[in-house]
mmCIF file of C-alpha atoms in Angstrom:
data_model
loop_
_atom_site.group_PDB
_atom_site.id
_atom_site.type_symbol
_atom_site.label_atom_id
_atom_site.label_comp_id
_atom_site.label_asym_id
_atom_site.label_seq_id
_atom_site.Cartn_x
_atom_site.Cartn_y
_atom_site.Cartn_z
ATOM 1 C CA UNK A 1 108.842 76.422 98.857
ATOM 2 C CA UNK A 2 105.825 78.235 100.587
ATOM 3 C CA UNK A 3 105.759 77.206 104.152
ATOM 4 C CA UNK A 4 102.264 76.850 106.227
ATOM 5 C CA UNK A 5 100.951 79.380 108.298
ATOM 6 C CA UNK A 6 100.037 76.760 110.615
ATOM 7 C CA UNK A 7 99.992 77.121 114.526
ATOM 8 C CA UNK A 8 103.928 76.571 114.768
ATOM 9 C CA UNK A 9 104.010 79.728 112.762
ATOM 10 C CA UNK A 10 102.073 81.442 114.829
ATOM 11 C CA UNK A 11 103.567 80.563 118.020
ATOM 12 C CA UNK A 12 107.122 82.228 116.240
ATOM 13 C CA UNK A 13 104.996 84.923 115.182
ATOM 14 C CA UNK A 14 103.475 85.722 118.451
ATOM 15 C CA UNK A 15 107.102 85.297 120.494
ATOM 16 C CA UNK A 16 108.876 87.790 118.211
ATOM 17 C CA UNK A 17 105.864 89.840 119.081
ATOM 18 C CA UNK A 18 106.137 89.397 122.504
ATOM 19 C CA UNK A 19 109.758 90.374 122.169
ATOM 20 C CA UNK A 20 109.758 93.648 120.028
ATOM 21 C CA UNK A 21 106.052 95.173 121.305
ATOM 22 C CA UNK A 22 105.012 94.960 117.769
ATOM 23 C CA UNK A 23 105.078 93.717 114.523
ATOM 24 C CA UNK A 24 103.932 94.987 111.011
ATOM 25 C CA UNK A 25 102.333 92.242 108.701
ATOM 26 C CA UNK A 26 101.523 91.963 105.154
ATOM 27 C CA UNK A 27 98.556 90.322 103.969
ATOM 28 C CA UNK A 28 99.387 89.395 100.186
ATOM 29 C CA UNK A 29 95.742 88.587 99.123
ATOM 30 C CA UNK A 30 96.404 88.427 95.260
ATOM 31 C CA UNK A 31 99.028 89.318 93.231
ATOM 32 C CA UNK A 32 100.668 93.060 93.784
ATOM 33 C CA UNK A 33 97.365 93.551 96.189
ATOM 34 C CA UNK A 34 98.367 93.809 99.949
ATOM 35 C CA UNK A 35 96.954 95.395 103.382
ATOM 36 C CA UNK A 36 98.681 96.004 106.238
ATOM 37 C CA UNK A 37 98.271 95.434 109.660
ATOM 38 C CA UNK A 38 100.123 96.752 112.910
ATOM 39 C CA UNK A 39 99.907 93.936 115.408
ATOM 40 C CA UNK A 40 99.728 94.102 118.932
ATOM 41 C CA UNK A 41 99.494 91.483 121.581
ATOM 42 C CA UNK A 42 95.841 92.504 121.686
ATOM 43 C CA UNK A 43 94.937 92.514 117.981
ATOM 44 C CA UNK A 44 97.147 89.366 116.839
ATOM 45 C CA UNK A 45 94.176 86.745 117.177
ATOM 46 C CA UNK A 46 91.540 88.586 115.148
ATOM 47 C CA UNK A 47 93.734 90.393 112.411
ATOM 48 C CA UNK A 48 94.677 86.334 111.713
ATOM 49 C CA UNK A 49 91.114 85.715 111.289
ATOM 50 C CA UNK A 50 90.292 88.280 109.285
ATOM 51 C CA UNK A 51 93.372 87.039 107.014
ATOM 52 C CA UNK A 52 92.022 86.466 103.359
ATOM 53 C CA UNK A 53 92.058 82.855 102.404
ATOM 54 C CA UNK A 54 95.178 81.275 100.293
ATOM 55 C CA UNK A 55 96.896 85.020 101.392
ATOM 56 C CA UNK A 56 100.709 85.338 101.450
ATOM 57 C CA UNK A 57 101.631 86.450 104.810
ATOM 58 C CA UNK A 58 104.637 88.361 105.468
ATOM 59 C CA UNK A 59 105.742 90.014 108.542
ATOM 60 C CA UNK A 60 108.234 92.501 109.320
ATOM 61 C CA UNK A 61 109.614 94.948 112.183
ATOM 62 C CA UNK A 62 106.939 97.255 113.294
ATOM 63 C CA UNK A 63 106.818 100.846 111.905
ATOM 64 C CA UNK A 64 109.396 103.271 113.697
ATOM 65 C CA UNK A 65 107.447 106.193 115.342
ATOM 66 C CA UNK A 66 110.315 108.477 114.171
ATOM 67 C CA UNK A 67 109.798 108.912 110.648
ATOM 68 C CA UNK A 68 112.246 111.382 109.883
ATOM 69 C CA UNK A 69 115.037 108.972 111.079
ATOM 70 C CA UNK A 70 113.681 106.289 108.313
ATOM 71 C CA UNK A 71 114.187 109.279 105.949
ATOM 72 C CA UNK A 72 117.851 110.142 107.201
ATOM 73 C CA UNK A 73 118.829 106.693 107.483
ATOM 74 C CA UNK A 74 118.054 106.257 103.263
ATOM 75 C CA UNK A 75 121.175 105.686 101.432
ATOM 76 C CA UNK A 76 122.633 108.120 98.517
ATOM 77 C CA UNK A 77 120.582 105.390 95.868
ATOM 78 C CA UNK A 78 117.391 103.495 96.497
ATOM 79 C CA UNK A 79 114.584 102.435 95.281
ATOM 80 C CA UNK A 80 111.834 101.309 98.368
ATOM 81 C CA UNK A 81 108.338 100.747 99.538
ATOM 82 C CA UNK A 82 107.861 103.309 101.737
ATOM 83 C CA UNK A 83 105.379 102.169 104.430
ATOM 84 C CA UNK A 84 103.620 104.812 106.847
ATOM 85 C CA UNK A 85 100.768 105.152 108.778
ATOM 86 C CA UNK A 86 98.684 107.959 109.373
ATOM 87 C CA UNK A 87 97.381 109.655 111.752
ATOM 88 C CA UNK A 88 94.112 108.618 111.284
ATOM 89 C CA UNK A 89 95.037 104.945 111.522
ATOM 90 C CA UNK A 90 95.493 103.999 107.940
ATOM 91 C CA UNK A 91 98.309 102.457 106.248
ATOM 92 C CA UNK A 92 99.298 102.987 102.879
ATOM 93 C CA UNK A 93 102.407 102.654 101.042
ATOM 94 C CA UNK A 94 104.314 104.143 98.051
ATOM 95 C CA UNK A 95 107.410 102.580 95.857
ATOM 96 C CA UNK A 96 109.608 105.845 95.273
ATOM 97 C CA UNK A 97 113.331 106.230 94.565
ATOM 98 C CA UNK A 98 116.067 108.716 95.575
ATOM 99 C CA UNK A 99 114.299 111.303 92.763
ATOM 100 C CA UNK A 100 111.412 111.778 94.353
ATOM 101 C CA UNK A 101 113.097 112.560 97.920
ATOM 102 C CA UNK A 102 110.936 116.109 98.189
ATOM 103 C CA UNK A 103 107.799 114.753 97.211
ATOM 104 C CA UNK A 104 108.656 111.683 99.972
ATOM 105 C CA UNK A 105 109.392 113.727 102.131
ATOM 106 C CA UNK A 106 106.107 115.972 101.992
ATOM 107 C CA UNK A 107 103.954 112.434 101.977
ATOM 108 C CA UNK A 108 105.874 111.700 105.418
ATOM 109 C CA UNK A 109 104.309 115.065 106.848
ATOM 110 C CA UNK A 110 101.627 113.513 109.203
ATOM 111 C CA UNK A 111 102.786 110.356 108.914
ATOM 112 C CA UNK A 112 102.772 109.020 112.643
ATOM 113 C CA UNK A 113 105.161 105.922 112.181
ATOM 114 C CA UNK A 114 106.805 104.496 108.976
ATOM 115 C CA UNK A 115 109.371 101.796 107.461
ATOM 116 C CA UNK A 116 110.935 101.360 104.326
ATOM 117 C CA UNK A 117 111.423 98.302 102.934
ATOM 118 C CA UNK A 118 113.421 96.945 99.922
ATOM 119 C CA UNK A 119 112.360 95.878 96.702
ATOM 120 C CA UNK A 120 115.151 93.873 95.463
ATOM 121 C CA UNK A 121 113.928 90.271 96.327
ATOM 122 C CA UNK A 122 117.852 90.065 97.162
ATOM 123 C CA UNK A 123 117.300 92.669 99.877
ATOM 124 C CA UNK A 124 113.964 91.321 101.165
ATOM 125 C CA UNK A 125 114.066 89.467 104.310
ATOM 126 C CA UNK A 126 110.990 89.587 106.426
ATOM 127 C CA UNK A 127 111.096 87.910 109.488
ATOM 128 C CA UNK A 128 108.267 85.218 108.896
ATOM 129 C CA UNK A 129 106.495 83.899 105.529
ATOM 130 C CA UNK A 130 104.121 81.420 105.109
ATOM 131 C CA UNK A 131 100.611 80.729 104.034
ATOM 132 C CA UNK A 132 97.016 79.855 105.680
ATOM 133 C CA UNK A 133 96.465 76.142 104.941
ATOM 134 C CA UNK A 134 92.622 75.877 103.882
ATOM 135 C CA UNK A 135 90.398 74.951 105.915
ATOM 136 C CA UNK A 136 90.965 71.155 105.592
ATOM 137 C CA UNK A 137 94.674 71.606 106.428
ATOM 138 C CA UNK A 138 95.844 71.494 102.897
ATOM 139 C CA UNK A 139 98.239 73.902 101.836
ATOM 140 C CA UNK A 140 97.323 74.568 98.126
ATOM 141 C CA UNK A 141 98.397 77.797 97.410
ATOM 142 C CA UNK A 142 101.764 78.460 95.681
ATOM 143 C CA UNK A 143 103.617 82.201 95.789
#
C-alpha cells in the first residue's frame, strides 16, 4: 500500500532530519527514472516543491563523507547502487557488483560523499516512503 506524502510525513521526515543533520532522498518520477537530493534543514521546503507530481519518494541516511569506508565496509558478494556525489555538486549513481570493484573504486576518486544501497527489495529499507497526493488531496498514484 503506497502511503501519502502528506504533512504527517513530512513532519517525520523533517524530525529524522533534525536528528541526523541530513538526509538523502529519492525522487522516483517514473519508472527506473530517479534524482537525488541531499537535504538540509535549509533546502527541505523547496526540494519538496520542486518534487515531480505522482513521484515516489524515498528517503534514506545521508551520504557518508568518507567514501572509502563505504568501499571497505562492502561485503565479499554484492550487488548495489552505489550513490556518490561529486565534487561539483552532482549526484549520480551506478548499480555494480563485487566484479567491477577496480572500476568502482576509480568512479569513487573525487567523489566527495557516497552510500550504497541494496537492490534486493528484501534488503531495501529506507527510512520513509510515500507519495505526493495531487493537488486535490487525492492520492492516485500506485508504485
Amino acid at each position: 500500500m503506497t502511503e501519502p506524502a502528506d504533512e504527517g510525513f513530512w513532519a517525520s521526515v523533517r524530525t529524522e532530519l533534525v536528528a541526523r543533520q541530513g538526509l538523502l532522498l529519492e525522487e522516483t518520477y517514473i519508472v527506473n527514472a530517479t534524482r537525488r537530493h541531499r537535504l538540509t534543514t535549509e533546502n527541505l521546503n523547496a526540494v519538496r516543491a520542486g518534487l515531480g507530481p505522482r513521484a515516489l519518494v524515498t528517503v534514506w541516511p545521508d551520504l557518508q563523507p568518507y567514501v572509502g569506508a563505504v568501499l571497505t565496509a562492502l561485503p565479499s558478494e554484492w550487488h548495489i547502487e552505489f550513490v556518490r556525489e561529486a565534487k561539483d555538486g552532482t549526484i549520480q549513481d551506478v548499480t555494480v557488483d563485487e566484479i567491477q570493484h577496480q572500476e568502482l573504486a576509480a568512479l569513487m576518486a573525487d567523489a566527495r560523499a557516497a552510500r550504497a544501497l541494496p537492490l534486493s527489495t528484501d534488503e531495501r529499507t529506507p527510512l520513509f516512503q510515500a507519495v505526493p497526493p495531487d493537488s486535490d488531496g487525492v492520492l492516485r498514484a500506485r508504485w
